[in-house]
Amino acid sequence: MPITAYSGGTSLEGQFRSSPVGGICIDMGGMNKILEIHEEDSDLVCQPGAGWMDINDTLKEKGLQLFFPLDPAPSATIGGMLSNGCSGTNAVRYGTAKAEWFLNATVVLPSGEVIKTRRRARKSSAGFDTTKLFIGAEGTLGIVTEVTIRLAPLLPTTVAVVHFPDVRKAAAAVREILNRGVGIECVELVDNEFMRATNLVHAPAPPRYPELDSLFFKLQGPTPASLAETARIVKEVVSKPEYGGSGWKLAKNDEEAADIWMDRKNAHYAGLALLPGARGWATDVCVPISKLPDLVYETKKDIKDSGLTSHIVGHVGDGNFHALLLFRDDAELAVVRDVVHRMVERAIALDGTCTGEHGVGMGKKEYLYEELGEGTVELMKAIKRTIDPLNLFNPGKLYPEEKDSKHPRP
Amino acid sequence: MPITAYSGGTSLEGQFRSSPVGGICIDMGGMNKILEIHEEDSDLVCQPGAGWMDINDTLKEKGLQLFFPLDPAPSATIGGMLSNGCSGTNAVRYGTAKAEWFLNATVVLPSGEVIKTRRRARKSSAGFDTTKLFIGAEGTLGIVTEVTIRLAPLLPTTVAVVHFPDVRKAAAAVREILNRGVGIECVELVDNEFMRATNLVHAPAPPRYPELDSLFFKLQGPTPASLAETARIVKEVVSKPEYGGSGWKLAKNDEEAADIWMDRKNAHYAGLALLPGARGWATDVCVPISKLPDLVYETKKDIKDSGLTSHIVGHVGDGNFHALLLFRDDAELAVVRDVVHRMVERAIALDGTCTGEHGVGMGKKEYLYEELGEGTVELMKAIKRTIDPLNLFNPGKLYPEEKDSKHPRP
């Protein structure tokens, strides 16, 4: 009997919750306890249904200056984040789920055996990293029942926003800023359409932002002096004539910082304001960062030529962006599918990936042979067959069938 | 025919180079080219025999403000570092080989098939992380022939040293400093015996350091102002009465910083000065950081009770330390073995690992069942059998035989 476990939502929520071949769906959402907090070790043991925002709220309530820095969608849970290999706006500073935030996982294998991948030390060279096998496996190799996560010090932050003549100049400024090594927790690229959508959300108030390609920064530093120095350096860089940043706005206090950052976080709902009655399809390609401007330009041209409405939000420090493509009916949905297909092909041709952080699920299986090559996909499938020979766990996800492949094997 | 590939040395050099069952040893050292430098993406493509220090020298010669931040032994090569799952003094700031420094690897599988684990984008959620399968697999799953590594901005640094009444107070100070979020690139714990050894190396000059448990810091910051602020905060914390730090010395310039840091880097050779004519055995346990002081105290007592000479150097921000145990003959070597065995048992009992960064090889296979549990070890072995059914690649390493196990399977 096929078994699909899920707990709360990541971006893949819908995909995790449904099984294309029927069978049992196990809701792990009730296993949402924090089991141990080790303040002195900056780690925490919890169940898979615990939400990252709830964990961070709990740490705050206890007065601990620690937080879990992976920040996907607000409803995401630790089990889903692990299984998805998630990231988010903080990845430019803290890396993704595939870094070292998951110290170990307790996993029920398809055989019924329960294993714990590692102990609680921060580092280990005791063999290859079995924790990582389950990160990004989308529940196909095991059901996660307990996780030890590493925490980071919670630092003072502030927020700034600045506007650019175009995406290329914004991306170039980001590169210089990151290479300066100042305290950047997040740097988010948004396009003119995003700004238009955000102004619509705030209407009938006067437009909050110029409708230009822009960057939202979350700056961090251990002291007010270092935070002020970071802001000064970032402002200095973006204002260079070669980048042409304008309208620099630094939050005056925590309330204003939260207010500005909320505009960025509200991207999905703001986007829907661009086309009343529409639904949105969020894309997720990722490329080497030098390729990002070309990809954004070609994609925006394709979107325009296709007659679609869209905005773009990008984790520009990682080369990952999301276009929100709007559609109102099946005809427009078909156009969206074509645009997405071309975008993925374009990203792969630029040495990129079909999914920077949202996962494969069912929708992107068809691209894996092209992106990773036959040998790498067959390696994944061989490991899947070894661990789950009866194909019990979350069948139909992640691993492309040969029939789906553009490069069918003989 | 068994095949063991190696290239230059990590701490595992001897182990990689020898095959306990004979067969072919392939020297990858000639494949030491840097193939592509992508300055705009902060990444670099190279062959496995390229040394990390050579790579960093090349980047410096080209005037690029970038470096590869994993810093194991100076002779280590990229292929060895990947296969070992290495780390070093920079891990407290940059994480280990198991983080996201290896973007992809081209690997020859035992089947003869050549795969590339991923493309060059910084992030991807396209399935589980096959790059990570090979990190720490010690050459047992494939031969790495090309790697893309991610680079970090090279920042100004300085060095400081400070002395403490005992290890526990030093470790507590480290915890507070790390939680302040200031720019700590390295923080290294050394014991009184290390300081004695270092003074011996500099003799007949007057003693350079008080012979007390101490911390060596490498501080980093984007500007002189932030570096000065970091130094001020670190000095303020270590000097608190509850930690009792004394003799704070901050390098006055780059030359002095390099000179002080060299004392830390010279740990192995300085240690040998403690007992003329001796050889040294370096241990490598790692535990949750709150357990480190207890482990150090019990280990030092055991060393003393056993009549051995030793010093201790620890990556205190990661809970990992190395005792250099000295021996002059087989009788002393036997005592060393017993001390190491008890140290590993103690570390595992404290939720730690037999190896924080040196790897398993042949010497630590016997501990894996106890440390990881039978199911996790059997999972590793099942994957090994799937990828290398004829046990061709580096046989006899990493995976414990059942006969080695303390928990033999029925």
PDB file of C-alpha atoms in Angstrom, chain B residues 89-305:
ATOM      1  CA  THR B  89      39.805  26.136  11.746  1.00  0.00           C
ATOM      2  CA  ASN B  90      37.466  28.156   9.492  1.00  0.00           C
ATOM      3  CA  ALA B  91      34.490  25.831  10.059  1.00  0.00           C
ATOM      4  CA  VAL B  92      33.082  27.925  12.904  1.00  0.00           C
ATOM      5  CA  ARG B  93      32.451  30.698  10.334  1.00  0.00           C
ATOM      6  CA  TYR B  94      32.075  28.842   7.025  1.00  0.00           C
ATOM      7  CA  GLY B  95      30.906  25.321   7.946  1.00  0.00           C
ATOM      8  CA  THR B  96      32.438  22.115   6.642  1.00  0.00           C
ATOM      9  CA  ALA B  97      32.743  20.218   3.360  1.00  0.00           C
ATOM     10  CA  LYS B  98      29.228  18.958   4.091  1.00  0.00           C
ATOM     11  CA  ALA B  99      27.807  22.478   3.778  1.00  0.00           C
ATOM     12  CA  GLU B 100      27.493  24.009   0.301  1.00  0.00           C
ATOM     13  CA  TRP B 101      31.081  24.642  -0.830  1.00  0.00           C
ATOM     14  CA  PHE B 102      31.090  21.801  -3.349  1.00  0.00           C
ATOM     15  CA  LEU B 103      28.493  22.809  -5.930  1.00  0.00           C
ATOM     16  CA  ASN B 104      28.904  19.700  -8.047  1.00  0.00           C
ATOM     17  CA  ALA B 105      31.277  16.845  -8.767  1.00  0.00           C
ATOM     18  CA  THR B 106      32.025  14.813 -11.845  1.00  0.00           C
ATOM     19  CA  VAL B 107      32.472  11.246 -10.710  1.00  0.00           C
ATOM     20  CA  VAL B 108      33.461   7.946 -12.330  1.00  0.00           C
ATOM     21  CA  LEU B 109      31.219   5.299 -10.823  1.00  0.00           C
ATOM     22  CA  PRO B 110      32.403   1.720 -10.288  1.00  0.00           C
ATOM     23  CA  SER B 111      30.290   0.777 -13.326  1.00  0.00           C
ATOM     24  CA  GLY B 112      32.550   2.988 -15.423  1.00  0.00           C
ATOM     25  CA  GLU B 113      29.781   5.484 -16.003  1.00  0.00           C
ATOM     26  CA  VAL B 114      30.717   9.143 -15.617  1.00  0.00           C
ATOM     27  CA  ILE B 115      28.148  11.371 -13.944  1.00  0.00           C
ATOM     28  CA  LYS B 116      27.963  15.021 -12.973  1.00  0.00           C
ATOM     29  CA  THR B 117      25.982  15.401  -9.779  1.00  0.00           C
ATOM     30  CA  ARG B 118      24.535  18.843 -10.435  1.00  0.00           C
ATOM     31  CA  ARG B 119      24.840  21.959 -12.539  1.00  0.00           C
ATOM     32  CA  ARG B 120      26.512  25.181 -11.458  1.00  0.00           C
ATOM     33  CA  ALA B 121      23.607  27.105  -9.891  1.00  0.00           C
ATOM     34  CA  ARG B 122      24.181  27.791  -6.193  1.00  0.00           C
ATOM     35  CA  LYS B 123      20.931  26.222  -5.127  1.00  0.00           C
ATOM     36  CA  SER B 124      18.832  23.349  -6.379  1.00  0.00           C
ATOM     37  CA  SER B 125      15.934  21.313  -5.020  1.00  0.00           C
ATOM     38  CA  ALA B 126      16.029  18.901  -7.962  1.00  0.00           C
ATOM     39  CA  GLY B 127      15.993  15.719  -5.916  1.00  0.00           C
ATOM     40  CA  PHE B 128      18.213  14.613  -3.080  1.00  0.00           C
ATOM     41  CA  ASP B 129      21.745  15.852  -3.034  1.00  0.00           C
ATOM     42  CA  THR B 130      23.869  13.315  -4.901  1.00  0.00           C
ATOM     43  CA  THR B 131      26.976  15.511  -4.494  1.00  0.00           C
ATOM     44  CA  LYS B 132      26.712  14.836  -0.780  1.00  0.00           C
ATOM     45  CA  LEU B 133      26.788  11.071  -1.340  1.00  0.00           C
ATOM     46  CA  PHE B 134      30.421  11.365  -2.358  1.00  0.00           C
ATOM     47  CA  ILE B 135      31.393  13.839   0.363  1.00  0.00           C
ATOM     48  CA  GLY B 136      32.833  11.745   3.150  1.00  0.00           C
ATOM     49  CA  ALA B 137      32.556   8.480   1.213  1.00  0.00           C
ATOM     50  CA  GLU B 138      36.370   8.266   1.177  1.00  0.00           C
ATOM     51  CA  GLY B 139      36.556   7.173  -2.441  1.00  0.00           C
ATOM     52  CA  THR B 140      34.382   4.114  -1.886  1.00  0.00           C
ATOM     53  CA  LEU B 141      31.531   5.181  -4.194  1.00  0.00           C
ATOM     54  CA  GLY B 142      33.319   6.872  -7.070  1.00  0.00           C
ATOM     55  CA  ILE B 143      36.451   8.582  -8.299  1.00  0.00           C
ATOM     56  CA  VAL B 144      36.076  12.354  -8.435  1.00  0.00           C
ATOM     57  CA  THR B 145      37.520  13.848 -11.617  1.00  0.00           C
ATOM     58  CA  GLU B 146      36.203  17.424 -11.580  1.00  0.00           C
ATOM     59  CA  VAL B 147      34.620  19.684  -9.002  1.00  0.00           C
ATOM     60  CA  THR B 148      32.918  23.082  -8.920  1.00  0.00           C
ATOM     61  CA  ILE B 149      33.634  24.866  -5.669  1.00  0.00           C
ATOM     62  CA  ARG B 150      32.035  27.988  -4.311  1.00  0.00           C
ATOM     63  CA  LEU B 151      34.268  30.851  -3.190  1.00  0.00           C
ATOM     64  CA  ALA B 152      33.811  33.425  -0.425  1.00  0.00           C
ATOM     65  CA  PRO B 153      34.842  37.084  -0.279  1.00  0.00           C
ATOM     66  CA  LEU B 154      38.299  37.512   1.173  1.00  0.00           C
ATOM     67  CA  LEU B 155      37.989  39.895   4.126  1.00  0.00           C
ATOM     68  CA  PRO B 156      40.516  41.745   6.254  1.00  0.00           C
ATOM     69  CA  THR B 157      41.429  39.744   9.370  1.00  0.00           C
ATOM     70  CA  THR B 158      43.450  40.091  12.507  1.00  0.00           C
ATOM     71  CA  VAL B 159      44.516  37.714  15.265  1.00  0.00           C
ATOM     72  CA  ALA B 160      44.295  37.783  19.053  1.00  0.00           C
ATOM     73  CA  VAL B 161      45.281  35.459  21.883  1.00  0.00           C
ATOM     74  CA  VAL B 162      44.043  35.376  25.488  1.00  0.00           C
ATOM     75  CA  HIS B 163      44.560  33.095  28.492  1.00  0.00           C
ATOM     76  CA  PHE B 164      42.116  31.538  30.949  1.00  0.00           C
ATOM     77  CA  PRO B 165      42.082  29.898  34.364  1.00  0.00           C
ATOM     78  CA  ASP B 166      40.653  26.727  32.785  1.00  0.00           C
ATOM     79  CA  VAL B 167      39.013  25.166  29.722  1.00  0.00           C
ATOM     80  CA  ARG B 168      35.489  25.519  31.061  1.00  0.00           C
ATOM     81  CA  LYS B 169      35.764  29.282  31.428  1.00  0.00           C
ATOM     82  CA  ALA B 170      37.345  29.595  27.981  1.00  0.00           C
ATOM     83  CA  ALA B 171      34.533  27.550  26.389  1.00  0.00           C
ATOM     84  CA  ALA B 172      31.869  29.598  28.175  1.00  0.00           C
ATOM     85  CA  ALA B 173      33.433  32.820  26.875  1.00  0.00           C
ATOM     86  CA  VAL B 174      33.407  31.388  23.339  1.00  0.00           C
ATOM     87  CA  ARG B 175      29.725  30.650  23.596  1.00  0.00           C
ATOM     88  CA  GLU B 176      28.897  34.225  24.559  1.00  0.00           C
ATOM     89  CA  ILE B 177      31.154  35.632  21.835  1.00  0.00           C
ATOM     90  CA  LEU B 178      29.620  33.478  19.110  1.00  0.00           C
ATOM     91  CA  ASN B 179      26.134  34.439  20.236  1.00  0.00           C
ATOM     92  CA  ARG B 180      27.052  38.123  19.917  1.00  0.00           C
ATOM     93  CA  GLY B 181      27.322  37.576  16.173  1.00  0.00           C
ATOM     94  CA  VAL B 182      30.618  39.426  15.742  1.00  0.00           C
ATOM     95  CA  GLY B 183      33.079  38.520  12.981  1.00  0.00           C
ATOM     96  CA  ILE B 184      34.844  35.384  14.233  1.00  0.00           C
ATOM     97  CA  GLU B 185      36.560  33.468  11.435  1.00  0.00           C
ATOM     98  CA  CYS B 186      38.315  31.041  13.809  1.00  0.00           C
ATOM     99  CA  VAL B 187      38.412  30.394  17.532  1.00  0.00           C
ATOM    100  CA  GLU B 188      40.865  27.763  18.676  1.00  0.00           C
ATOM    101  CA  LEU B 189      41.229  26.347  22.176  1.00  0.00           C
ATOM    102  CA  VAL B 190      44.711  25.230  23.214  1.00  0.00           C
ATOM    103  CA  ASP B 191      45.753  23.795  26.557  1.00  0.00           C
ATOM    104  CA  ASN B 192      48.635  24.639  28.864  1.00  0.00           C
ATOM    105  CA  GLU B 193      50.729  21.829  27.372  1.00  0.00           C
ATOM    106  CA  PHE B 194      50.318  23.323  23.904  1.00  0.00           C
ATOM    107  CA  MET B 195      51.600  26.636  25.243  1.00  0.00           C
ATOM    108  CA  ARG B 196      54.537  24.876  26.893  1.00  0.00           C
ATOM    109  CA  ALA B 197      55.358  23.165  23.593  1.00  0.00           C
ATOM    110  CA  THR B 198      55.152  26.470  21.713  1.00  0.00           C
ATOM    111  CA  ASN B 199      57.493  28.152  24.191  1.00  0.00           C
ATOM    112  CA  LEU B 200      59.932  25.250  23.729  1.00  0.00           C
ATOM    113  CA  VAL B 201      59.870  25.781  19.954  1.00  0.00           C
ATOM    114  CA  HIS B 202      60.837  29.433  20.431  1.00  0.00           C
ATOM    115  CA  ALA B 203      63.564  28.686  23.038  1.00  0.00           C
ATOM    116  CA  PRO B 204      66.077  29.954  23.933  1.00  0.00           C
ATOM    117  CA  ALA B 205      63.978  33.108  23.490  1.00  0.00           C
ATOM    118  CA  PRO B 206      62.086  33.972  26.678  1.00  0.00           C
ATOM    119  CA  PRO B 207      58.699  32.216  26.987  1.00  0.00           C
ATOM    120  CA  ARG B 208      56.325  33.725  24.463  1.00  0.00           C
ATOM    121  CA  TYR B 209      53.107  32.805  26.277  1.00  0.00           C
ATOM    122  CA  PRO B 210      51.975  32.027  29.807  1.00  0.00           C
ATOM    123  CA  GLU B 211      51.484  28.249  30.045  1.00  0.00           C
ATOM    124  CA  LEU B 212      47.727  28.418  30.524  1.00  0.00           C
ATOM    125  CA  ASP B 213      44.656  27.141  28.653  1.00  0.00           C
ATOM    126  CA  SER B 214      44.131  29.779  25.979  1.00  0.00           C
ATOM    127  CA  LEU B 215      42.133  30.896  22.960  1.00  0.00           C
ATOM    128  CA  PHE B 216      43.504  31.975  19.599  1.00  0.00           C
ATOM    129  CA  PHE B 217      41.079  34.103  17.585  1.00  0.00           C
ATOM    130  CA  LYS B 218      41.086  35.053  13.943  1.00  0.00           C
ATOM    131  CA  LEU B 219      38.763  38.052  13.669  1.00  0.00           C
ATOM    132  CA  GLN B 220      37.328  39.315  10.402  1.00  0.00           C
ATOM    133  CA  GLY B 221      35.450  42.385   9.294  1.00  0.00           C
ATOM    134  CA  PRO B 222      34.762  44.352   6.131  1.00  0.00           C
ATOM    135  CA  THR B 223      36.361  47.565   7.419  1.00  0.00           C
ATOM    136  CA  PRO B 224      38.977  48.636   9.987  1.00  0.00           C
ATOM    137  CA  ALA B 225      36.167  50.083  12.097  1.00  0.00           C
ATOM    138  CA  SER B 226      34.213  46.834  12.235  1.00  0.00           C
ATOM    139  CA  LEU B 227      37.369  44.836  12.919  1.00  0.00           C
ATOM    140  CA  ALA B 228      38.203  47.174  15.803  1.00  0.00           C
ATOM    141  CA  GLU B 229      34.667  46.880  17.141  1.00  0.00           C
ATOM    142  CA  THR B 230      34.835  43.080  16.995  1.00  0.00           C
ATOM    143  CA  ALA B 231      38.148  43.098  18.857  1.00  0.00           C
ATOM    144  CA  ARG B 232      36.700  45.440  21.480  1.00  0.00           C
ATOM    145  CA  ILE B 233      33.661  43.202  22.044  1.00  0.00           C
ATOM    146  CA  VAL B 234      35.714  40.000  22.199  1.00  0.00           C
ATOM    147  CA  LYS B 235      38.128  41.566  24.677  1.00  0.00           C
ATOM    148  CA  GLU B 236      35.228  42.850  26.779  1.00  0.00           C
ATOM    149  CA  VAL B 237      33.609  39.405  26.925  1.00  0.00           C
ATOM    150  CA  VAL B 238      36.739  37.377  27.716  1.00  0.00           C
ATOM    151  CA  SER B 239      37.671  39.857  30.432  1.00  0.00           C
ATOM    152  CA  LYS B 240      34.418  39.403  32.352  1.00  0.00           C
ATOM    153  CA  PRO B 241      35.088  38.153  35.888  1.00  0.00           C
ATOM    154  CA  GLU B 242      33.131  34.955  35.260  1.00  0.00           C
ATOM    155  CA  TYR B 243      35.475  33.999  32.424  1.00  0.00           C
ATOM    156  CA  GLY B 244      38.693  35.493  33.837  1.00  0.00           C
ATOM    157  CA  GLY B 245      40.524  35.985  30.540  1.00  0.00           C
ATOM    158  CA  SER B 246      43.951  37.603  30.986  1.00  0.00           C
ATOM    159  CA  GLY B 247      46.889  38.825  28.944  1.00  0.00           C
ATOM    160  CA  TRP B 248      44.754  39.809  25.920  1.00  0.00           C
ATOM    161  CA  LYS B 249      47.066  40.348  22.996  1.00  0.00           C
ATOM    162  CA  LEU B 250      45.800  41.749  19.695  1.00  0.00           C
ATOM    163  CA  ALA B 251      48.177  41.693  16.735  1.00  0.00           C
ATOM    164  CA  LYS B 252      49.442  45.187  15.945  1.00  0.00           C
ATOM    165  CA  ASN B 253      49.763  44.512  12.228  1.00  0.00           C
ATOM    166  CA  ASP B 254      49.463  41.810   9.592  1.00  0.00           C
ATOM    167  CA  GLU B 255      52.982  40.490  10.214  1.00  0.00           C
ATOM    168  CA  GLU B 256      52.350  39.998  13.903  1.00  0.00           C
ATOM    169  CA  ALA B 257      48.958  38.408  13.134  1.00  0.00           C
ATOM    170  CA  ALA B 258      50.607  35.910  10.798  1.00  0.00           C
ATOM    171  CA  ASP B 259      53.301  35.209  13.386  1.00  0.00           C
ATOM    172  CA  ILE B 260      50.823  34.481  16.189  1.00  0.00           C
ATOM    173  CA  TRP B 261      48.578  32.394  13.937  1.00  0.00           C
ATOM    174  CA  MET B 262      51.592  30.369  12.818  1.00  0.00           C
ATOM    175  CA  ASP B 263      52.048  29.277  16.434  1.00  0.00           C
ATOM    176  CA  ARG B 264      48.574  27.769  16.327  1.00  0.00           C
ATOM    177  CA  LYS B 265      49.087  26.209  12.888  1.00  0.00           C
ATOM    178  CA  ASN B 266      52.378  24.690  14.009  1.00  0.00           C
ATOM    179  CA  ALA B 267      50.623  22.594  16.669  1.00  0.00           C
ATOM    180  CA  HIS B 268      51.729  19.196  15.401  1.00  0.00           C
ATOM    181  CA  TYR B 269      55.412  20.004  15.143  1.00  0.00           C
ATOM    182  CA  ALA B 270      55.459  21.996  18.357  1.00  0.00           C
ATOM    183  CA  GLY B 271      53.874  19.049  20.124  1.00  0.00           C
ATOM    184  CA  LEU B 272      56.697  16.774  19.076  1.00  0.00           C
ATOM    185  CA  ALA B 273      59.069  19.132  20.943  1.00  0.00           C
ATOM    186  CA  LEU B 274      57.485  17.992  24.196  1.00  0.00           C
ATOM    187  CA  LEU B 275      59.148  14.581  23.943  1.00  0.00           C
ATOM    188  CA  PRO B 276      62.248  14.389  21.800  1.00  0.00           C
ATOM    189  CA  GLY B 277      62.302  11.402  19.487  1.00  0.00           C
ATOM    190  CA  ALA B 278      58.569  10.744  19.813  1.00  0.00           C
ATOM    191  CA  ARG B 279      55.960  10.326  17.120  1.00  0.00           C
ATOM    192  CA  GLY B 280      52.432  11.663  17.503  1.00  0.00           C
ATOM    193  CA  TRP B 281      48.923  10.211  17.176  1.00  0.00           C
ATOM    194  CA  ALA B 282      46.264  12.871  16.560  1.00  0.00           C
ATOM    195  CA  THR B 283      42.768  12.143  17.832  1.00  0.00           C
ATOM    196  CA  ASP B 284      39.594  13.712  16.441  1.00  0.00           C
ATOM    197  CA  VAL B 285      36.478  13.303  18.575  1.00  0.00           C
ATOM    198  CA  CYS B 286      33.652  15.879  18.386  1.00  0.00           C
ATOM    199  CA  VAL B 287      30.764  16.430  20.812  1.00  0.00           C
ATOM    200  CA  PRO B 288      27.970  18.967  21.368  1.00  0.00           C
ATOM    201  CA  ILE B 289      29.880  22.070  22.458  1.00  0.00           C
ATOM    202  CA  SER B 290      28.455  22.128  25.971  1.00  0.00           C
ATOM    203  CA  LYS B 291      30.051  18.715  26.554  1.00  0.00           C
ATOM    204  CA  LEU B 292      33.504  19.741  25.378  1.00  0.00           C
ATOM    205  CA  PRO B 293      34.964  20.880  28.736  1.00  0.00           C
ATOM    206  CA  ASP B 294      33.964  17.644  30.497  1.00  0.00           C
ATOM    207  CA  LEU B 295      35.415  15.594  27.695  1.00  0.00           C
ATOM    208  CA  VAL B 296      38.664  17.557  27.711  1.00  0.00           C
ATOM    209  CA  TYR B 297      39.023  17.220  31.506  1.00  0.00           C
ATOM    210  CA  GLU B 298      38.346  13.496  31.573  1.00  0.00           C
ATOM    211  CA  THR B 299      40.674  12.951  28.648  1.00  0.00           C
ATOM    212  CA  LYS B 300      43.479  14.984  30.199  1.00  0.00           C
ATOM    213  CA  LYS B 301      43.118  13.034  33.431  1.00  0.00           C
ATOM    214  CA  ASP B 302      43.239   9.762  31.529  1.00  0.00           C
ATOM    215  CA  ILE B 303      46.329  10.899  29.616  1.00  0.00           C
ATOM    216  CA  LYS B 304      48.048  11.916  32.834  1.00  0.00           C
ATOM    217  CA  ASP B 305      47.085   8.712  34.628  1.00  0.00           C
TER     218      ASP B 305
END
